[in-house]
Amino acid sequence: MKHVLQSVAALCLTLLVSLLASAQTPAPPPEDGKLRIICFGAHPDDCELQAGGVGALWAAQGHHVKFVSVTNGDIGHWREAGGPLATRRRKEVEGASRILGTTVEVLDNHDGELMPTLENRQKLIRLIRQWKADLVLSPRAWDYHPDHRNTSLLVQDAAYMVTVPFICPDVPFLKDNPVFMYYTDRFQKPYPSQADVIVNIDPVIDKKLDALAVMESQFLEGGANGNESFMPTSPKDREVKVARVRQGHAARNLATAERFRKELGEWYGQDKAKQVKHAEAFEICEYGRRPSKEELKKLFPFFDGSGGKSR
Ligand SMILES: [Zn+2]
């Protein structure tokens, strides 16, 4: 009898754990013919920094965009850490996603300790399949931060495998390998970022800056490399500091537009390209489906007023 009770208790516990786990993964969107994009970042702010603009543009057209932070960000502050910081940062990205119109999920891996394990690879394979992604975005593998590098490896290792039936057979495999693309970065070795697609984010730059402003632990308070001097000392001081943070973020996207002005011309035409102030750029990963320019225009339906997928 004691054994039976123990087994029942164990079963209840297993069910509870799986219920809690599934509660954290947002339900996949309906199959309504809209685009399905899943973006991976190592920390709760990476996707928002790299794809907040294009995410808002997709969302405004009714496409389904999910930002996944592969770690919980629990050491990303100079004064606080652990569970309370992870909770704070999850709330920050949830606030940002409400502004951008995107969906967000934060995986419970420790910040600074992410490894390209089989378990993590399988987690990402399942997430990409569940979202039935047309397009997957990630960082490149050459980056100062080990979590960024390992996020890139994990996404690269999930590419193609999402189409293989007998890995993670509990989640239906994808018939088509999605298109995989990288965010842009400033690293030069082994080769600098290419802009295979570049998007004018001027129409949503304020929305992106508003979303980033929600992440006070990172940008107002300085994240892991901040200190007491970052903390606002008065409402006026706070205003000044928030304005400085917004300016810094805008400058990154201004620099992207400047750097890839030629590529902007290829997508928007020379005249329009000259007007673009803020941009986000993306590079094709060779391990996903290799898209034609026509397919890229369907995945990024921002260039000629046409909108959405029909594959
Ligand atoms: Zn990061």
PDB file of C-alpha atoms and ligand atoms in Angstrom:
ATOM      1  CA  MET A   1       0.000   0.000   0.000  1.00  0.00           C
ATOM      2  CA  LYS A   2       2.823   2.307   0.947  1.00  0.00           C
ATOM      3  CA  HIS A   3       4.444   1.656  -2.458  1.00  0.00           C
ATOM      4  CA  VAL A   4       1.203   2.426  -4.277  1.00  0.00           C
ATOM      5  CA  LEU A   5       0.835   5.710  -2.392  1.00  0.00           C
ATOM      6  CA  GLN A   6       4.446   6.564  -3.182  1.00  0.00           C
ATOM      7  CA  SER A   7       3.915   5.854  -6.894  1.00  0.00           C
ATOM      8  CA  VAL A   8       0.730   7.947  -6.966  1.00  0.00           C
ATOM      9  CA  ALA A   9       2.562  10.808  -5.244  1.00  0.00           C
ATOM     10  CA  ALA A  10       5.451  10.518  -7.724  1.00  0.00           C
ATOM     11  CA  LEU A  11       3.034  10.519 -10.667  1.00  0.00           C
ATOM     12  CA  CYS A  12       1.253  13.624  -9.307  1.00  0.00           C
ATOM     13  CA  LEU A  13       4.582  15.360  -8.881  1.00  0.00           C
ATOM     14  CA  THR A  14       5.639  14.487 -12.456  1.00  0.00           C
ATOM     15  CA  LEU A  15       2.314  15.784 -13.805  1.00  0.00           C
ATOM     16  CA  LEU A  16       2.652  18.990 -11.788  1.00  0.00           C
ATOM     17  CA  VAL A  17       6.208  19.572 -12.987  1.00  0.00           C
ATOM     18  CA  SER A  18       5.254  18.992 -16.627  1.00  0.00           C
ATOM     19  CA  LEU A  19       2.195  21.259 -16.217  1.00  0.00           C
ATOM     20  CA  LEU A  20       4.363  24.019 -14.771  1.00  0.00           C
ATOM     21  CA  ALA A  21       6.930  23.541 -17.536  1.00  0.00           C
ATOM     22  CA  SER A  22       4.312  23.681 -20.268  1.00  0.00           C
ATOM     23  CA  ALA A  23       2.759  26.759 -18.670  1.00  0.00           C
ATOM     24  CA  GLN A  24       6.021  28.587 -19.309  1.00  0.00           C
ATOM     25  CA  THR A  25       6.071  27.859 -23.039  1.00  0.00           C
ATOM     26  CA  PRO A  26       3.559  30.126 -24.754  1.00  0.00           C
ATOM     27  CA  ALA A  27       1.095  28.303 -26.997  1.00  0.00           C
ATOM     28  CA  PRO A  28       2.126  28.295 -30.666  1.00  0.00           C
ATOM     29  CA  PRO A  29       0.157  30.675 -32.883  1.00  0.00           C
ATOM     30  CA  PRO A  30      -2.707  29.545 -35.122  1.00  0.00           C
ATOM     31  CA  GLU A  31      -1.905  28.370 -38.637  1.00  0.00           C
ATOM     32  CA  ASP A  32      -3.391  31.381 -40.369  1.00  0.00           C
ATOM     33  CA  GLY A  33      -0.993  31.798 -43.287  1.00  0.00           C
ATOM     34  CA  LYS A  34       0.986  34.501 -41.509  1.00  0.00           C
ATOM     35  CA  LEU A  35       4.758  34.317 -41.155  1.00  0.00           C
ATOM     36  CA  ARG A  36       6.230  32.505 -38.149  1.00  0.00           C
ATOM     37  CA  ILE A  37       9.535  33.833 -36.880  1.00  0.00           C
ATOM     38  CA  ILE A  38      11.507  32.640 -33.860  1.00  0.00           C
ATOM     39  CA  CYS A  39      14.505  34.639 -32.610  1.00  0.00           C
ATOM     40  CA  PHE A  40      17.092  33.357 -30.140  1.00  0.00           C
ATOM     41  CA  GLY A  41      19.293  35.474 -27.887  1.00  0.00           C
ATOM     42  CA  ALA A  42      21.504  34.447 -24.990  1.00  0.00           C
ATOM     43  CA  HIS A  43      20.108  36.965 -22.495  1.00  0.00           C
ATOM     44  CA  PRO A  44      16.823  38.722 -21.779  1.00  0.00           C
ATOM     45  CA  ASP A  45      17.544  41.822 -23.943  1.00  0.00           C
ATOM     46  CA  ASP A  46      19.590  40.348 -26.837  1.00  0.00           C
ATOM     47  CA  CYS A  47      16.697  39.651 -29.232  1.00  0.00           C
ATOM     48  CA  GLU A  48      15.145  43.019 -28.409  1.00  0.00           C
ATOM     49  CA  LEU A  49      18.419  44.817 -29.187  1.00  0.00           C
ATOM     50  CA  GLN A  50      19.068  42.922 -32.417  1.00  0.00           C
ATOM     51  CA  ALA A  51      15.600  42.457 -33.847  1.00  0.00           C
ATOM     52  CA  GLY A  52      13.243  44.703 -31.842  1.00  0.00           C
ATOM     53  CA  GLY A  53      12.599  46.880 -34.886  1.00  0.00           C
ATOM     54  CA  VAL A  54      11.950  44.161 -37.426  1.00  0.00           C
ATOM     55  CA  GLY A  55       9.973  42.270 -34.756  1.00  0.00           C
ATOM     56  CA  ALA A  56       7.651  45.262 -34.333  1.00  0.00           C
ATOM     57  CA  LEU A  57       7.287  45.602 -38.126  1.00  0.00           C
ATOM     58  CA  TRP A  58       6.323  41.927 -38.511  1.00  0.00           C
ATOM     59  CA  ALA A  59       3.947  42.101 -35.545  1.00  0.00           C
ATOM     60  CA  ALA A  60       2.233  45.200 -36.979  1.00  0.00           C
ATOM     61  CA  GLN A  61       1.388  43.108 -40.082  1.00  0.00           C
ATOM     62  CA  GLY A  62      -0.055  40.326 -37.919  1.00  0.00           C
ATOM     63  CA  HIS A  63       2.899  37.931 -38.303  1.00  0.00           C
ATOM     64  CA  HIS A  64       3.890  35.718 -35.359  1.00  0.00           C
ATOM     65  CA  VAL A  65       7.191  36.602 -33.719  1.00  0.00           C
ATOM     66  CA  LYS A  66       8.717  34.880 -30.711  1.00  0.00           C
ATOM     67  CA  PHE A  67      11.809  36.056 -28.839  1.00  0.00           C
ATOM     68  CA  VAL A  68      13.552  33.341 -26.799  1.00  0.00           C
ATOM     69  CA  SER A  69      16.225  34.131 -24.231  1.00  0.00           C
ATOM     70  CA  VAL A  70      18.281  30.964 -23.820  1.00  0.00           C
ATOM     71  CA  THR A  71      19.515  31.966 -20.335  1.00  0.00           C
ATOM     72  CA  ASN A  72      17.597  33.648 -17.533  1.00  0.00           C
ATOM     73  CA  GLY A  73      20.065  36.521 -17.082  1.00  0.00           C
ATOM     74  CA  ASP A  74      20.617  35.811 -13.400  1.00  0.00           C
ATOM     75  CA  ILE A  75      24.097  37.363 -13.141  1.00  0.00           C
ATOM     76  CA  GLY A  76      23.445  40.346 -15.401  1.00  0.00           C
ATOM     77  CA  HIS A  77      23.696  43.062 -12.745  1.00  0.00           C
ATOM     78  CA  TRP A  78      26.435  44.609 -10.611  1.00  0.00           C
ATOM     79  CA  ARG A  79      24.379  44.703  -7.382  1.00  0.00           C
ATOM     80  CA  GLU A  80      21.855  41.856  -7.536  1.00  0.00           C
ATOM     81  CA  ALA A  81      21.796  38.276  -8.825  1.00  0.00           C
ATOM     82  CA  GLY A  82      20.063  34.914  -8.659  1.00  0.00           C
ATOM     83  CA  GLY A  83      16.342  34.166  -8.703  1.00  0.00           C
ATOM     84  CA  PRO A  84      15.141  37.700  -7.930  1.00  0.00           C
ATOM     85  CA  LEU A  85      17.207  39.129 -10.834  1.00  0.00           C
ATOM     86  CA  ALA A  86      15.970  36.383 -13.197  1.00  0.00           C
ATOM     87  CA  THR A  87      12.373  37.240 -12.225  1.00  0.00           C
ATOM     88  CA  ARG A  88      13.024  40.950 -12.680  1.00  0.00           C
ATOM     89  CA  ARG A  89      14.529  40.417 -16.134  1.00  0.00           C
ATOM     90  CA  ARG A  90      11.715  38.111 -17.241  1.00  0.00           C
ATOM     91  CA  LYS A  91       9.240  40.848 -16.319  1.00  0.00           C
ATOM     92  CA  GLU A  92      11.336  43.369 -18.258  1.00  0.00           C
ATOM     93  CA  VAL A  93      11.247  41.336 -21.497  1.00  0.00           C
ATOM     94  CA  GLU A  94       7.544  40.651 -20.994  1.00  0.00           C
ATOM     95  CA  GLY A  95       7.009  44.427 -20.791  1.00  0.00           C
ATOM     96  CA  ALA A  96       9.113  44.931 -23.917  1.00  0.00           C
ATOM     97  CA  SER A  97       7.160  42.255 -25.801  1.00  0.00           C
ATOM     98  CA  ARG A  98       3.865  43.991 -24.979  1.00  0.00           C
ATOM     99  CA  ILE A  99       5.228  47.151 -26.612  1.00  0.00           C
ATOM    100  CA  LEU A 100       6.615  45.331 -29.675  1.00  0.00           C
ATOM    101  CA  GLY A 101       3.622  42.999 -30.144  1.00  0.00           C
ATOM    102  CA  THR A 102       5.840  39.916 -29.897  1.00  0.00           C
ATOM    103  CA  THR A 103       5.758  36.750 -27.755  1.00  0.00           C
ATOM    104  CA  VAL A 104       8.573  35.990 -25.333  1.00  0.00           C
ATOM    105  CA  GLU A 105       9.992  32.987 -23.497  1.00  0.00           C
ATOM    106  CA  VAL A 106      12.949  32.840 -21.109  1.00  0.00           C
ATOM    107  CA  LEU A 107      14.655  29.456 -20.657  1.00  0.00           C
ATOM    108  CA  ASP A 108      15.872  28.576 -17.182  1.00  0.00           C
ATOM    109  CA  ASN A 109      19.606  28.224 -17.877  1.00  0.00           C
ATOM    110  CA  HIS A 110      22.061  30.131 -15.698  1.00  0.00           C
ATOM    111  CA  ASP A 111      23.551  33.266 -17.215  1.00  0.00           C
ATOM    112  CA  GLY A 112      27.273  32.892 -17.952  1.00  0.00           C
ATOM    113  CA  GLU A 113      27.101  29.099 -17.849  1.00  0.00           C
ATOM    114  CA  LEU A 114      25.369  28.179 -21.111  1.00  0.00           C
ATOM    115  CA  MET A 115      26.861  25.104 -22.768  1.00  0.00           C
ATOM    116  CA  PRO A 116      26.067  23.568 -26.179  1.00  0.00           C
ATOM    117  CA  THR A 117      24.785  20.347 -24.594  1.00  0.00           C
ATOM    118  CA  LEU A 118      22.586  17.742 -26.245  1.00  0.00           C
ATOM    119  CA  GLU A 119      19.811  18.643 -23.788  1.00  0.00           C
ATOM    120  CA  ASN A 120      19.903  22.314 -24.820  1.00  0.00           C
ATOM    121  CA  ARG A 121      20.077  21.395 -28.500  1.00  0.00           C
ATOM    122  CA  GLN A 122      16.962  19.254 -28.107  1.00  0.00           C
ATOM    123  CA  LYS A 123      15.206  22.101 -26.273  1.00  0.00           C
ATOM    124  CA  LEU A 124      15.822  24.410 -29.234  1.00  0.00           C
ATOM    125  CA  ILE A 125      14.812  21.779 -31.791  1.00  0.00           C
ATOM    126  CA  ARG A 126      11.497  21.418 -29.961  1.00  0.00           C
ATOM    127  CA  LEU A 127      10.929  25.187 -29.731  1.00  0.00           C
ATOM    128  CA  ILE A 128      11.602  25.733 -33.450  1.00  0.00           C
ATOM    129  CA  ARG A 129       9.297  22.848 -34.360  1.00  0.00           C
ATOM    130  CA  GLN A 130       6.532  23.931 -31.989  1.00  0.00           C
ATOM    131  CA  TRP A 131       6.578  27.412 -33.521  1.00  0.00           C
ATOM    132  CA  LYS A 132       6.606  25.802 -37.034  1.00  0.00           C
ATOM    133  CA  ALA A 133       9.141  28.466 -37.903  1.00  0.00           C
ATOM    134  CA  ASP A 134       9.614  29.862 -41.395  1.00  0.00           C
ATOM    135  CA  LEU A 135      12.587  31.897 -40.209  1.00  0.00           C
ATOM    136  CA  VAL A 136      15.000  31.481 -37.288  1.00  0.00           C
ATOM    137  CA  LEU A 137      17.335  34.260 -36.105  1.00  0.00           C
ATOM    138  CA  SER A 138      20.407  33.948 -33.877  1.00  0.00           C
ATOM    139  CA  PRO A 139      23.754  35.580 -33.083  1.00  0.00           C
ATOM    140  CA  ARG A 140      26.869  34.623 -35.047  1.00  0.00           C
ATOM    141  CA  ALA A 141      29.335  32.268 -33.370  1.00  0.00           C
ATOM    142  CA  TRP A 142      32.179  34.826 -33.143  1.00  0.00           C
ATOM    143  CA  ASP A 143      31.433  37.060 -30.223  1.00  0.00           C
ATOM    144  CA  TYR A 144      32.999  38.245 -26.968  1.00  0.00           C
ATOM    145  CA  HIS A 145      30.436  36.519 -24.750  1.00  0.00           C
ATOM    146  CA  PRO A 146      30.498  32.722 -24.282  1.00  0.00           C
ATOM    147  CA  ASP A 147      26.694  32.613 -23.934  1.00  0.00           C
ATOM    148  CA  HIS A 148      26.309  34.409 -27.285  1.00  0.00           C
ATOM    149  CA  ARG A 149      28.724  31.986 -28.958  1.00  0.00           C
ATOM    150  CA  ASN A 150      27.015  28.959 -27.454  1.00  0.00           C
ATOM    151  CA  THR A 151      23.540  30.232 -28.358  1.00  0.00           C
ATOM    152  CA  SER A 152      24.771  30.475 -31.942  1.00  0.00           C
ATOM    153  CA  LEU A 153      26.169  26.927 -31.828  1.00  0.00           C
ATOM    154  CA  LEU A 154      22.943  25.573 -30.356  1.00  0.00           C
ATOM    155  CA  VAL A 155      20.844  27.202 -33.082  1.00  0.00           C
ATOM    156  CA  GLN A 156      23.242  26.024 -35.807  1.00  0.00           C
ATOM    157  CA  ASP A 157      23.061  22.512 -34.343  1.00  0.00           C
ATOM    158  CA  ALA A 158      19.249  22.639 -34.441  1.00  0.00           C
ATOM    159  CA  ALA A 159      19.207  23.703 -38.110  1.00  0.00           C
ATOM    160  CA  TYR A 160      18.535  20.735 -40.385  1.00  0.00           C
ATOM    161  CA  MET A 161      17.940  18.472 -37.312  1.00  0.00           C
ATOM    162  CA  VAL A 162      14.460  20.042 -37.016  1.00  0.00           C
ATOM    163  CA  THR A 163      13.620  18.095 -40.209  1.00  0.00           C
ATOM    164  CA  VAL A 164      14.858  14.708 -38.927  1.00  0.00           C
ATOM    165  CA  PRO A 165      11.903  12.594 -37.712  1.00  0.00           C
ATOM    166  CA  PHE A 166      13.566  10.422 -35.086  1.00  0.00           C
ATOM    167  CA  ILE A 167      15.232  13.099 -33.011  1.00  0.00           C
ATOM    168  CA  CYS A 168      12.804  14.497 -30.422  1.00  0.00           C
ATOM    169  CA  PRO A 169       9.989  12.405 -31.959  1.00  0.00           C
ATOM    170  CA  ASP A 170       7.550  13.799 -29.356  1.00  0.00           C
ATOM    171  CA  VAL A 171       7.274  17.010 -31.426  1.00  0.00           C
ATOM    172  CA  PRO A 172       6.332  16.699 -35.120  1.00  0.00           C
ATOM    173  CA  PHE A 173       9.330  17.375 -37.373  1.00  0.00           C
ATOM    174  CA  LEU A 174       9.331  20.174 -39.950  1.00  0.00           C
ATOM    175  CA  LYS A 175       9.049  19.149 -43.604  1.00  0.00           C
ATOM    176  CA  ASP A 176      11.071  22.172 -44.725  1.00  0.00           C
ATOM    177  CA  ASN A 177      14.277  23.363 -43.138  1.00  0.00           C
ATOM    178  CA  PRO A 178      13.508  26.977 -42.131  1.00  0.00           C
ATOM    179  CA  VAL A 179      15.661  29.871 -43.308  1.00  0.00           C
ATOM    180  CA  PHE A 180      18.242  30.612 -40.606  1.00  0.00           C
ATOM    181  CA  MET A 181      19.831  34.046 -40.341  1.00  0.00           C
ATOM    182  CA  TYR A 182      22.273  35.850 -38.059  1.00  0.00           C
ATOM    183  CA  TYR A 183      22.023  39.257 -36.395  1.00  0.00           C
ATOM    184  CA  THR A 184      24.661  41.769 -37.337  1.00  0.00           C
ATOM    185  CA  ASP A 185      27.673  42.467 -35.098  1.00  0.00           C
ATOM    186  CA  ARG A 186      30.919  44.461 -35.139  1.00  0.00           C
ATOM    187  CA  PHE A 187      33.419  41.598 -34.913  1.00  0.00           C
ATOM    188  CA  GLN A 188      35.910  41.407 -37.792  1.00  0.00           C
ATOM    189  CA  LYS A 189      37.430  37.928 -37.438  1.00  0.00           C
ATOM    190  CA  PRO A 190      37.125  35.514 -39.143  1.00  0.00           C
ATOM    191  CA  TYR A 191      35.006  37.835 -41.339  1.00  0.00           C
ATOM    192  CA  PRO A 192      32.745  40.853 -40.730  1.00  0.00           C
ATOM    193  CA  SER A 193      28.929  40.589 -40.725  1.00  0.00           C
ATOM    194  CA  GLN A 194      27.240  40.725 -44.111  1.00  0.00           C
ATOM    195  CA  ALA A 195      23.900  42.384 -44.726  1.00  0.00           C
ATOM    196  CA  ASP A 196      22.042  39.842 -46.896  1.00  0.00           C
ATOM    197  CA  VAL A 197      18.848  41.636 -45.859  1.00  0.00           C
ATOM    198  CA  ILE A 198      18.638  45.111 -44.358  1.00  0.00           C
ATOM    199  CA  VAL A 199      15.459  46.637 -43.010  1.00  0.00           C
ATOM    200  CA  ASN A 200      14.541  50.286 -42.504  1.00  0.00           C
ATOM    201  CA  ILE A 201      13.214  50.487 -38.935  1.00  0.00           C
ATOM    202  CA  ASP A 202      12.512  54.248 -38.896  1.00  0.00           C
ATOM    203  CA  PRO A 203       8.720  53.675 -38.690  1.00  0.00           C
ATOM    204  CA  VAL A 204       9.153  51.755 -35.408  1.00  0.00           C
ATOM    205  CA  ILE A 205      12.334  53.219 -33.911  1.00  0.00           C
ATOM    206  CA  ASP A 206      10.424  54.929 -31.066  1.00  0.00           C
ATOM    207  CA  LYS A 207       8.640  51.680 -30.282  1.00  0.00           C
ATOM    208  CA  LYS A 208      11.981  49.854 -30.191  1.00  0.00           C
ATOM    209  CA  LEU A 209      13.532  52.506 -27.922  1.00  0.00           C
ATOM    210  CA  ASP A 210      10.465  52.373 -25.644  1.00  0.00           C
ATOM    211  CA  ALA A 211      10.795  48.582 -25.412  1.00  0.00           C
ATOM    212  CA  LEU A 212      14.501  48.787 -24.582  1.00  0.00           C
ATOM    213  CA  ALA A 213      13.798  51.493 -21.987  1.00  0.00           C
ATOM    214  CA  VAL A 214      11.702  48.964 -20.052  1.00  0.00           C
ATOM    215  CA  MET A 215      14.884  46.952 -19.401  1.00  0.00           C
ATOM    216  CA  GLU A 216      16.134  49.265 -16.670  1.00  0.00           C
ATOM    217  CA  SER A 217      18.298  46.619 -14.988  1.00  0.00           C
ATOM    218  CA  GLN A 218      20.431  46.482 -18.142  1.00  0.00           C
ATOM    219  CA  PHE A 219      20.445  49.917 -19.669  1.00  0.00           C
ATOM    220  CA  LEU A 220      19.566  52.484 -17.012  1.00  0.00           C
ATOM    221  CA  GLU A 221      21.420  50.679 -14.214  1.00  0.00           C
ATOM    222  CA  GLY A 222      24.257  49.381 -16.395  1.00  0.00           C
ATOM    223  CA  GLY A 223      23.744  45.604 -16.140  1.00  0.00           C
ATOM    224  CA  ALA A 224      26.726  43.519 -15.059  1.00  0.00           C
ATOM    225  CA  ASN A 225      29.255  46.309 -15.613  1.00  0.00           C
ATOM    226  CA  GLY A 226      27.291  49.131 -13.947  1.00  0.00           C
ATOM    227  CA  ASN A 227      27.937  50.765 -10.597  1.00  0.00           C
ATOM    228  CA  GLU A 228      26.321  53.157  -8.122  1.00  0.00           C
ATOM    229  CA  SER A 229      26.927  56.151 -10.419  1.00  0.00           C
ATOM    230  CA  PHE A 230      24.412  54.728 -12.920  1.00  0.00           C
ATOM    231  CA  MET A 231      21.538  55.054 -10.410  1.00  0.00           C
ATOM    232  CA  PRO A 232      19.369  58.159 -10.893  1.00  0.00           C
ATOM    233  CA  THR A 233      19.595  60.532  -7.938  1.00  0.00           C
ATOM    234  CA  SER A 234      16.484  62.575  -8.749  1.00  0.00           C
ATOM    235  CA  PRO A 235      13.578  62.592 -11.233  1.00  0.00           C
ATOM    236  CA  LYS A 236      15.486  65.151 -13.328  1.00  0.00           C
ATOM    237  CA  ASP A 237      18.667  63.061 -13.267  1.00  0.00           C
ATOM    238  CA  ARG A 238      16.601  60.048 -14.283  1.00  0.00           C
ATOM    239  CA  GLU A 239      15.215  61.920 -17.284  1.00  0.00           C
ATOM    240  CA  VAL A 240      18.733  62.858 -18.401  1.00  0.00           C
ATOM    241  CA  LYS A 241      19.991  59.278 -17.997  1.00  0.00           C
ATOM    242  CA  VAL A 242      17.018  57.720 -19.809  1.00  0.00           C
ATOM    243  CA  ALA A 243      17.520  60.169 -22.713  1.00  0.00           C
ATOM    244  CA  ARG A 244      21.216  59.202 -22.881  1.00  0.00           C
ATOM    245  CA  VAL A 245      20.359  55.486 -22.989  1.00  0.00           C
ATOM    246  CA  ARG A 246      17.819  56.047 -25.800  1.00  0.00           C
ATOM    247  CA  GLN A 247      20.382  58.025 -27.755  1.00  0.00           C
ATOM    248  CA  GLY A 248      22.933  55.238 -27.381  1.00  0.00           C
ATOM    249  CA  HIS A 249      20.490  52.643 -28.681  1.00  0.00           C
ATOM    250  CA  ALA A 250      19.433  54.817 -31.604  1.00  0.00           C
ATOM    251  CA  ALA A 251      23.113  55.332 -32.471  1.00  0.00           C
ATOM    252  CA  ARG A 252      23.659  51.582 -32.910  1.00  0.00           C
ATOM    253  CA  ASN A 253      20.897  51.433 -35.502  1.00  0.00           C
ATOM    254  CA  LEU A 254      22.106  54.643 -37.161  1.00  0.00           C
ATOM    255  CA  ALA A 255      25.547  53.034 -37.475  1.00  0.00           C
ATOM    256  CA  THR A 256      24.043  49.913 -39.079  1.00  0.00           C
ATOM    257  CA  ALA A 257      22.288  52.046 -41.724  1.00  0.00           C
ATOM    258  CA  GLU A 258      25.546  53.941 -42.419  1.00  0.00           C
ATOM    259  CA  ARG A 259      27.642  50.793 -42.611  1.00  0.00           C
ATOM    260  CA  PHE A 260      25.309  49.056 -45.075  1.00  0.00           C
ATOM    261  CA  ARG A 261      24.113  52.059 -47.125  1.00  0.00           C
ATOM    262  CA  LYS A 262      24.970  50.245 -50.376  1.00  0.00           C
ATOM    263  CA  GLU A 263      22.866  47.214 -49.387  1.00  0.00           C
ATOM    264  CA  LEU A 264      20.003  49.522 -48.355  1.00  0.00           C
ATOM    265  CA  GLY A 265      20.077  50.806 -51.933  1.00  0.00           C
ATOM    266  CA  GLU A 266      19.767  47.264 -53.269  1.00  0.00           C
ATOM    267  CA  TRP A 267      16.593  46.656 -51.261  1.00  0.00           C
ATOM    268  CA  TYR A 268      14.926  50.083 -51.272  1.00  0.00           C
ATOM    269  CA  GLY A 269      16.388  51.834 -54.350  1.00  0.00           C
ATOM    270  CA  GLN A 270      19.031  54.570 -54.125  1.00  0.00           C
ATOM    271  CA  ASP A 271      16.702  57.504 -53.435  1.00  0.00           C
ATOM    272  CA  LYS A 272      14.783  55.889 -50.617  1.00  0.00           C
ATOM    273  CA  ALA A 273      17.946  54.325 -49.171  1.00  0.00           C
ATOM    274  CA  LYS A 274      19.480  57.766 -48.662  1.00  0.00           C
ATOM    275  CA  GLN A 275      16.570  58.746 -46.409  1.00  0.00           C
ATOM    276  CA  VAL A 276      16.849  55.724 -44.100  1.00  0.00           C
ATOM    277  CA  LYS A 277      18.199  56.637 -40.647  1.00  0.00           C
ATOM    278  CA  HIS A 278      17.870  53.474 -38.547  1.00  0.00           C
ATOM    279  CA  ALA A 279      18.320  49.894 -39.763  1.00  0.00           C
ATOM    280  CA  GLU A 280      18.681  46.269 -38.685  1.00  0.00           C
ATOM    281  CA  ALA A 281      20.660  43.862 -40.864  1.00  0.00           C
ATOM    282  CA  PHE A 282      20.717  40.069 -41.149  1.00  0.00           C
ATOM    283  CA  GLU A 283      23.056  37.515 -42.714  1.00  0.00           C
ATOM    284  CA  ILE A 284      22.048  34.142 -44.159  1.00  0.00           C
ATOM    285  CA  CYS A 285      23.275  31.064 -42.273  1.00  0.00           C
ATOM    286  CA  GLU A 286      24.407  28.348 -44.669  1.00  0.00           C
ATOM    287  CA  TYR A 287      22.888  25.542 -42.613  1.00  0.00           C
ATOM    288  CA  GLY A 288      19.269  26.554 -43.138  1.00  0.00           C
ATOM    289  CA  ARG A 289      17.267  26.612 -46.373  1.00  0.00           C
ATOM    290  CA  ARG A 290      19.021  28.884 -48.878  1.00  0.00           C
ATOM    291  CA  PRO A 291      16.454  31.532 -49.837  1.00  0.00           C
ATOM    292  CA  SER A 292      16.250  33.329 -53.180  1.00  0.00           C
ATOM    293  CA  LYS A 293      15.826  37.099 -53.161  1.00  0.00           C
ATOM    294  CA  GLU A 294      12.136  36.532 -53.919  1.00  0.00           C
ATOM    295  CA  GLU A 295      11.750  34.351 -50.839  1.00  0.00           C
ATOM    296  CA  LEU A 296      13.612  36.874 -48.717  1.00  0.00           C
ATOM    297  CA  LYS A 297      11.091  39.497 -49.868  1.00  0.00           C
ATOM    298  CA  LYS A 298       8.303  37.229 -48.620  1.00  0.00           C
ATOM    299  CA  LEU A 299      10.031  36.670 -45.275  1.00  0.00           C
ATOM    300  CA  PHE A 300      10.756  40.389 -44.894  1.00  0.00           C
ATOM    301  CA  PRO A 301       7.633  41.906 -46.454  1.00  0.00           C
ATOM    302  CA  PHE A 302       8.686  45.506 -46.010  1.00  0.00           C
ATOM    303  CA  PHE A 303      10.200  46.531 -49.325  1.00  0.00           C
ATOM    304  CA  ASP A 304       7.468  47.069 -51.864  1.00  0.00           C
ATOM    305  CA  GLY A 305       4.273  47.211 -49.871  1.00  0.00           C
ATOM    306  CA  SER A 306       3.555  43.500 -50.481  1.00  0.00           C
ATOM    307  CA  GLY A 307       2.857  41.573 -47.302  1.00  0.00           C
ATOM    308  CA  GLY A 308       3.174  38.065 -46.013  1.00  0.00           C
ATOM    309  CA  LYS A 309       3.880  34.534 -46.960  1.00  0.00           C
ATOM    310  CA  SER A 310       2.190  32.165 -49.309  1.00  0.00           C
ATOM    311  CA  ARG A 311       4.229  29.047 -49.615  1.00  0.00           C
TER     312      ARG A 311
HETATM  313 ZN    ZN B   1      23.755  39.053 -24.266  1.00  0.00          ZN
END
